[in-house]
PDB file of C-alpha atoms in Angstrom:
ATOM      1  CA  MET A1312       0.000   0.000   0.000  1.00  0.00           C
ATOM      2  CA  VAL A1313       1.945   2.983  -1.234  1.00  0.00           C
ATOM      3  CA  LEU A1314      -0.314   5.975  -1.842  1.00  0.00           C
ATOM      4  CA  TYR A1315       2.200   8.426  -0.437  1.00  0.00           C
ATOM      5  CA  LYS A1316       5.987   8.365  -0.526  1.00  0.00           C
ATOM      6  CA  GLY A1317       6.909   8.376   3.113  1.00  0.00           C
ATOM      7  CA  PRO A1318      10.134   9.372   4.833  1.00  0.00           C
ATOM      8  CA  ARG A1319      13.189   7.173   4.980  1.00  0.00           C
ATOM      9  CA  LEU A1320      12.395   4.413   7.451  1.00  0.00           C
ATOM     10  CA  LEU A1321      14.690   3.462  10.300  1.00  0.00           C
ATOM     11  CA  GLU A1322      16.281   0.227  11.452  1.00  0.00           C
ATOM     12  CA  PHE A1323      15.730  -1.055  14.990  1.00  0.00           C
ATOM     13  CA  ALA A1324      19.042   0.301  16.347  1.00  0.00           C
ATOM     14  CA  LYS A1325      18.313   3.824  15.062  1.00  0.00           C
ATOM     15  CA  THR A1326      14.744   4.091  16.261  1.00  0.00           C
ATOM     16  CA  PRO A1327      13.802   5.919  19.507  1.00  0.00           C
ATOM     17  CA  THR A1328      14.115   3.689  22.565  1.00  0.00           C
ATOM     18  CA  HIS A1329      10.397   3.915  23.400  1.00  0.00           C
ATOM     19  CA  LEU A1330       9.680   2.074  20.132  1.00  0.00           C
ATOM     20  CA  GLN A1331      12.244  -0.662  20.726  1.00  0.00           C
ATOM     21  CA  PHE A1332       9.964  -3.221  22.330  1.00  0.00           C
ATOM     22  CA  ASN A1333      10.376  -6.005  19.755  1.00  0.00           C
ATOM     23  CA  LYS A1334      13.987  -6.742  18.879  1.00  0.00           C
ATOM     24  CA  TYR A1335      12.890  -9.218  16.194  1.00  0.00           C
ATOM     25  CA  VAL A1336      11.254  -6.504  14.066  1.00  0.00           C
ATOM     26  CA  LEU A1337      14.407  -5.162  12.436  1.00  0.00           C
ATOM     27  CA  THR A1338      13.328  -2.564   9.871  1.00  0.00           C
ATOM     28  CA  GLY A1339      10.556  -0.249   8.748  1.00  0.00           C
ATOM     29  CA  TYR A1340      10.334   2.076  11.758  1.00  0.00           C
ATOM     30  CA  ARG A1341       8.894   5.539  11.239  1.00  0.00           C
ATOM     31  CA  PRO A1342      11.049   8.439  12.412  1.00  0.00           C
ATOM     32  CA  VAL A1343       9.705  10.765  15.117  1.00  0.00           C
ATOM     33  CA  SER A1344       6.799  12.485  13.382  1.00  0.00           C
ATOM     34  CA  THR A1345       4.523  15.477  13.653  1.00  0.00           C
ATOM     35  CA  ALA A1346       0.757  14.938  13.835  1.00  0.00           C
ATOM     36  CA  GLN A1347       0.458  15.655  10.109  1.00  0.00           C
ATOM     37  CA  GLU A1348       3.224  13.160   9.323  1.00  0.00           C
ATOM     38  CA  CYS A1349       1.464  10.557  11.458  1.00  0.00           C
ATOM     39  CA  VAL A1350      -1.710  11.001   9.387  1.00  0.00           C
ATOM     40  CA  ARG A1351       0.325  10.661   6.176  1.00  0.00           C
ATOM     41  CA  SER A1352       1.802   7.427   7.520  1.00  0.00           C
ATOM     42  CA  LEU A1353      -1.601   5.809   6.975  1.00  0.00           C
ATOM     43  CA  PHE A1354      -0.797   5.779   3.268  1.00  0.00           C
ATOM     44  CA  TYR A1355       2.675   4.252   2.988  1.00  0.00           C
ATOM     45  CA  LEU A1356       4.157   0.939   4.059  1.00  0.00           C
ATOM     46  CA  HIS A1357       6.001   0.748   7.399  1.00  0.00           C
ATOM     47  CA  ASN A1358       6.138  -1.799  10.188  1.00  0.00           C
ATOM     48  CA  GLU A1359       3.303  -0.245  12.218  1.00  0.00           C
ATOM     49  CA  LEU A1360       0.767   0.042   9.392  1.00  0.00           C
ATOM     50  CA  GLY A1361      -0.907  -3.291  10.205  1.00  0.00           C
ATOM     51  CA  ASN A1362      -1.047  -2.306  13.888  1.00  0.00           C
ATOM     52  CA  ILE A1363      -2.636   1.038  13.046  1.00  0.00           C
ATOM     53  CA  TYR A1364      -5.344  -0.521  10.900  1.00  0.00           C
ATOM     54  CA  THR A1365      -6.096  -3.299  13.389  1.00  0.00           C
ATOM     55  CA  HIS A1366      -6.299  -0.691  16.178  1.00  0.00           C
ATOM     56  CA  GLY A1367      -8.786   1.164  13.996  1.00  0.00           C
ATOM     57  CA  ALA A1368     -10.938  -1.946  13.661  1.00  0.00           C
ATOM     58  CA  LEU A1369     -11.593  -2.162  17.418  1.00  0.00           C
ATOM     59  CA  PRO A1370     -13.354   1.217  17.798  1.00  0.00           C
ATOM     60  CA  ILE A1371     -15.450   0.470  14.713  1.00  0.00           C
ATOM     61  CA  ILE A1372     -16.533  -2.852  16.237  1.00  0.00           C
ATOM     62  CA  HIS A1373     -17.267  -1.212  19.621  1.00  0.00           C
ATOM     63  CA  ILE A1374     -19.340   1.529  17.977  1.00  0.00           C
ATOM     64  CA  THR A1375     -21.207  -1.025  15.867  1.00  0.00           C
ATOM     65  CA  LEU A1376     -21.959  -3.191  18.878  1.00  0.00           C
ATOM     66  CA  PHE A1377     -22.928  -0.100  20.893  1.00  0.00           C
ATOM     67  CA  CYS A1378     -26.066   0.142  18.756  1.00  0.00           C
ATOM     68  CA  TYR A1379     -27.361  -2.991  20.471  1.00  0.00           C
ATOM     69  CA  PRO A1380     -28.971  -2.970  23.939  1.00  0.00           C
ATOM     70  CA  VAL A1381     -26.144  -5.293  24.988  1.00  0.00           C
ATOM     71  CA  LEU A1382     -24.055  -2.455  26.318  1.00  0.00           C
ATOM     72  CA  ARG A1383     -26.767  -1.288  28.657  1.00  0.00           C
ATOM     73  CA  GLN A1384     -25.948  -4.194  30.949  1.00  0.00           C
ATOM     74  CA  THR A1385     -23.932  -3.134  34.004  1.00  0.00           C
ATOM     75  CA  ALA A1386     -21.351  -5.924  33.771  1.00  0.00           C
ATOM     76  CA  LEU A1387     -20.598  -5.150  30.125  1.00  0.00           C
ATOM     77  CA  LEU A1388     -20.290  -1.362  30.827  1.00  0.00           C
ATOM     78  CA  THR A1389     -17.836  -2.264  33.640  1.00  0.00           C
ATOM     79  CA  TYR A1390     -15.963  -4.554  31.197  1.00  0.00           C
ATOM     80  CA  ILE A1391     -15.557  -1.671  28.732  1.00  0.00           C
ATOM     81  CA  VAL A1392     -14.252   0.675  31.448  1.00  0.00           C
ATOM     82  CA  LEU A1393     -11.699  -1.941  32.506  1.00  0.00           C
ATOM     83  CA  SER A1394     -10.767  -2.548  28.858  1.00  0.00           C
ATOM     84  CA  THR A1395     -10.164   1.161  28.309  1.00  0.00           C
ATOM     85  CA  TYR A1396      -8.062   1.390  31.472  1.00  0.00           C
ATOM     86  CA  SER A1397      -6.081  -1.682  30.412  1.00  0.00           C
ATOM     87  CA  ILE A1398      -5.398  -0.254  26.963  1.00  0.00           C
ATOM     88  CA  TYR A1399      -4.198   3.019  28.513  1.00  0.00           C
ATOM     89  CA  CYS A1400      -1.861   1.170  30.879  1.00  0.00           C
ATOM     90  CA  ALA A1401      -0.610  -1.096  28.101  1.00  0.00           C
ATOM     91  CA  THR A1402       0.298   1.841  25.867  1.00  0.00           C
ATOM     92  CA  THR A1403       2.348   3.486  28.627  1.00  0.00           C
ATOM     93  CA  ALA A1404       4.153   0.259  29.625  1.00  0.00           C
ATOM     94  CA  ARG A1405       7.771  -0.124  28.525  1.00  0.00           C
ATOM     95  CA  THR A1406       8.020  -3.920  28.349  1.00  0.00           C
ATOM     96  CA  ASN A1407       5.783  -6.713  27.073  1.00  0.00           C
ATOM     97  CA  VAL A1408       5.453  -8.146  30.587  1.00  0.00           C
ATOM     98  CA  LEU A1409       4.231  -4.771  31.906  1.00  0.00           C
ATOM     99  CA  ARG A1410       1.829  -4.550  28.964  1.00  0.00           C
ATOM    100  CA  LEU A1411       0.395  -7.949  29.864  1.00  0.00           C
ATOM    101  CA  ARG A1412       0.126  -6.978  33.545  1.00  0.00           C
ATOM    102  CA  ALA A1413      -2.025  -4.008  32.501  1.00  0.00           C
ATOM    103  CA  PHE A1414      -4.792  -6.451  31.597  1.00  0.00           C
ATOM    104  CA  VAL A1415      -4.804  -8.276  34.952  1.00  0.00           C
ATOM    105  CA  TRP A1416      -7.779  -6.320  36.365  1.00  0.00           C
ATOM    106  CA  GLN A1417      -9.818  -7.011  33.278  1.00  0.00           C
ATOM    107  CA  ALA A1418      -8.933 -10.723  33.424  1.00  0.00           C
ATOM    108  CA  LEU A1419      -9.802 -10.933  37.145  1.00  0.00           C
ATOM    109  CA  PHE A1420     -13.177  -9.314  36.531  1.00  0.00           C
ATOM    110  CA  ARG A1421     -13.988 -11.776  33.762  1.00  0.00           C
ATOM    111  CA  PHE A1422     -12.778 -14.714  35.871  1.00  0.00           C
ATOM    112  CA  ILE A1423     -15.032 -13.688  38.795  1.00  0.00           C
ATOM    113  CA  LEU A1424     -18.027 -13.469  36.450  1.00  0.00           C
ATOM    114  CA  PHE A1425     -17.111 -16.890  35.077  1.00  0.00           C
ATOM    115  CA  LEU A1426     -17.009 -18.380  38.594  1.00  0.00           C
ATOM    116  CA  PHE A1427     -20.436 -16.920  39.382  1.00  0.00           C
ATOM    117  CA  ARG A1428     -21.831 -18.634  36.285  1.00  0.00           C
ATOM    118  CA  VAL A1429     -20.126 -21.988  36.908  1.00  0.00           C
ATOM    119  CA  PHE A1430     -21.099 -22.249  40.586  1.00  0.00           C
ATOM    120  CA  GLY A1431     -24.691 -21.128  40.114  1.00  0.00           C
ATOM    121  CA  SER A1432     -24.601 -17.683  41.737  1.00  0.00           C
ATOM    122  CA  GLY A1433     -24.918 -16.088  38.322  1.00  0.00           C
ATOM    123  CA  VAL A1434     -27.319 -17.069  35.595  1.00  0.00           C
ATOM    124  CA  GLY A1435     -27.357 -16.973  31.847  1.00  0.00           C
ATOM    125  CA  SER A1436     -27.834 -19.114  28.794  1.00  0.00           C
ATOM    126  CA  PRO A1437     -26.103 -22.481  29.086  1.00  0.00           C
ATOM    127  CA  ASP A1438     -24.952 -22.012  25.483  1.00  0.00           C
ATOM    128  CA  SER A1439     -23.311 -18.628  26.094  1.00  0.00           C
ATOM    129  CA  LEU A1440     -20.731 -19.916  28.573  1.00  0.00           C
ATOM    130  CA  ARG A1441     -18.983 -21.789  25.752  1.00  0.00           C
ATOM    131  CA  LEU A1442     -18.778 -18.541  23.751  1.00  0.00           C
ATOM    132  CA  PHE A1443     -17.276 -16.688  26.714  1.00  0.00           C
ATOM    133  CA  VAL A1444     -14.667 -19.424  27.235  1.00  0.00           C
ATOM    134  CA  ILE A1445     -13.691 -19.132  23.557  1.00  0.00           C
ATOM    135  CA  MET A1446     -13.542 -15.336  23.975  1.00  0.00           C
ATOM    136  CA  ASP A1447     -11.165 -15.546  26.921  1.00  0.00           C
ATOM    137  CA  SER A1448      -9.073 -18.262  25.281  1.00  0.00           C
ATOM    138  CA  LEU A1449      -8.553 -16.105  22.198  1.00  0.00           C
ATOM    139  CA  ALA A1450      -7.630 -13.089  24.328  1.00  0.00           C
ATOM    140  CA  VAL A1451      -5.123 -15.039  26.438  1.00  0.00           C
ATOM    141  CA  LEU A1452      -3.620 -16.767  23.408  1.00  0.00           C
ATOM    142  CA  GLY A1453      -3.257 -13.409  21.638  1.00  0.00           C
ATOM    143  CA  GLY A1454      -1.500 -11.955  24.673  1.00  0.00           C
ATOM    144  CA  LEU A1455       0.875 -14.906  24.866  1.00  0.00           C
ATOM    145  CA  VAL A1456       1.701 -14.699  21.155  1.00  0.00           C
ATOM    146  CA  ASN A1457       2.528 -11.019  21.651  1.00  0.00           C
ATOM    147  CA  ILE A1458       4.667 -11.627  24.751  1.00  0.00           C
ATOM    148  CA  ILE A1459       6.559 -14.558  23.244  1.00  0.00           C
ATOM    149  CA  GLN A1460       6.939 -12.589  19.977  1.00  0.00           C
ATOM    150  CA  ILE A1461       6.197 -15.403  17.582  1.00  0.00           C
ATOM    151  CA  PRO A1462       6.580 -15.882  14.609  1.00  0.00           C
ATOM    152  CA  GLU A1463       9.191 -13.107  14.231  1.00  0.00           C
ATOM    153  CA  ARG A1464      11.366 -14.612  16.994  1.00  0.00           C
ATOM    154  CA  PHE A1465      12.141 -17.560  14.695  1.00  0.00           C
ATOM    155  CA  VAL A1466      12.896 -15.526  11.550  1.00  0.00           C
ATOM    156  CA  PRO A1467      13.905 -11.962  12.568  1.00  0.00           C
ATOM    157  CA  GLY A1468      13.156  -9.438   9.847  1.00  0.00           C
ATOM    158  CA  LEU A1469      10.729 -11.592   7.831  1.00  0.00           C
ATOM    159  CA  PHE A1470       7.621 -10.331   9.653  1.00  0.00           C
ATOM    160  CA  ASP A1471       8.651  -6.678   9.990  1.00  0.00           C
ATOM    161  CA  ASN A1472       5.658  -5.300   8.057  1.00  0.00           C
ATOM    162  CA  TRP A1473       3.006  -8.037   8.098  1.00  0.00           C
ATOM    163  CA  GLY A1474       2.173 -11.014  10.265  1.00  0.00           C
ATOM    164  CA  ASN A1475       4.142 -10.155  13.411  1.00  0.00           C
ATOM    165  CA  SER A1476       2.974 -11.070  16.899  1.00  0.00           C
ATOM    166  CA  HIS A1477       1.472  -7.664  17.664  1.00  0.00           C
ATOM    167  CA  GLN A1478      -0.747  -7.838  14.582  1.00  0.00           C
ATOM    168  CA  ILE A1479      -1.713 -11.447  15.334  1.00  0.00           C
ATOM    169  CA  MET A1480      -2.671 -10.366  18.864  1.00  0.00           C
ATOM    170  CA  HIS A1481      -4.860  -7.566  17.473  1.00  0.00           C
ATOM    171  CA  VAL A1482      -6.710  -9.975  15.163  1.00  0.00           C
ATOM    172  CA  MET A1483      -7.246 -12.416  18.043  1.00  0.00           C
ATOM    173  CA  VAL A1484      -8.622  -9.617  20.241  1.00  0.00           C
ATOM    174  CA  ILE A1485     -11.022  -8.604  17.464  1.00  0.00           C
ATOM    175  CA  CYS A1486     -12.218 -12.228  17.233  1.00  0.00           C
ATOM    176  CA  SER A1487     -12.501 -12.298  21.037  1.00  0.00           C
ATOM    177  CA  ILE A1488     -14.759  -9.232  21.017  1.00  0.00           C
ATOM    178  CA  ILE A1489     -16.977 -10.839  18.396  1.00  0.00           C
ATOM    179  CA  TYR A1490     -17.376 -13.914  20.656  1.00  0.00           C
ATOM    180  CA  LEU A1491     -18.187 -11.590  23.567  1.00  0.00           C
ATOM    181  CA  HIS A1492     -20.911 -10.046  21.442  1.00  0.00           C
ATOM    182  CA  TRP A1493     -22.345 -13.420  20.404  1.00  0.00           C
ATOM    183  CA  GLY A1494     -22.315 -14.664  24.005  1.00  0.00           C
ATOM    184  CA  THR A1495     -24.077 -11.560  25.235  1.00  0.00           C
ATOM    185  CA  LEU A1496     -26.722 -11.818  22.517  1.00  0.00           C
ATOM    186  CA  GLU A1497     -27.257 -15.449  23.542  1.00  0.00           C
ATOM    187  CA  ASP A1498     -27.758 -14.341  27.172  1.00  0.00           C
ATOM    188  CA  LEU A1499     -30.179 -11.596  26.152  1.00  0.00           C
ATOM    189  CA  ALA A1500     -32.256 -14.040  24.096  1.00  0.00           C
ATOM    190  CA  TRP A1501     -32.239 -16.477  27.039  1.00  0.00           C
ATOM    191  CA  ILE A1502     -33.294 -13.859  29.594  1.00  0.00           C
ATOM    192  CA  LYS A1503     -36.470 -13.098  27.643  1.00  0.00           C
ATOM    193  CA  THR A1504     -37.752 -16.578  28.489  1.00  0.00           C
ATOM    194  CA  TYR A1505     -36.160 -17.023  31.935  1.00  0.00           C
ATOM    195  CA  GLN A1506     -38.521 -17.316  34.890  1.00  0.00           C
ATOM    196  CA  CYS A1507     -37.104 -16.385  38.295  1.00  0.00           C
ATOM    197  CA  PRO A1508     -37.571 -19.043  40.981  1.00  0.00           C
ATOM    198  CA  THR A1509     -40.458 -18.260  43.309  1.00  0.00           C
ATOM    199  CA  GLU A1510     -38.723 -19.652  46.393  1.00  0.00           C
TER     200      GLU A1510
END
C-alpha cells in the first residue's frame, strides 16, 4: 500500500528507545513524526501500518456493537471501562510483561463473572458460557503470542511489516470481542424466556 511516498524508514538500532519493544522486528520504523506526518503514515508501508489498521478496527466494532442494547448491561459497561483502562496502561508500559500486567484487572473481573456462572450464583444461557470461554481463550492466546513474539522470533526481519505477533494479537482480540458479542446476545435471548424461581 503505497499511496504516499513516506520518509526514509529506520532500522531497529536507530529508532527511539520507546519504540524498541520487539527486537525481532528489524526494519521499517517511522522516524519521530509530527501529527500531520502521522496522518500521512496511513498511506505508505512501514512496520506499524498493520497495527494502526487493526487498532482502527476495534473502535469500529465497539461503535457497531454499541447500537445494540447489549451495552446497557452493568457488567458489560464495567468490562468496557476496565478494557479502556487496560489499553491506557498497556500503551504506557515499557516492556511486554508490563503490557500484559495491565490487563490483569480485566482478566480478574472476567474470571469472577465466570465463577459466578459456573457455581450457580450467576445465571445466563447455558450455550453462552462456551462462547465466553472461547472469547477468553482467544484473548489469552493473543497476549501470549505477543509476549513470546512469535513468529518473528524464529525468523527476525521476515515479519517486519506483516504477520508479526502484535498484529496477530490484534486480530485475536477482534475475534474475542466478536465472541463476547455473540455470548451476550445469547444471554439476552435467554433472559427473555427465563422465569425467576419463586422460592
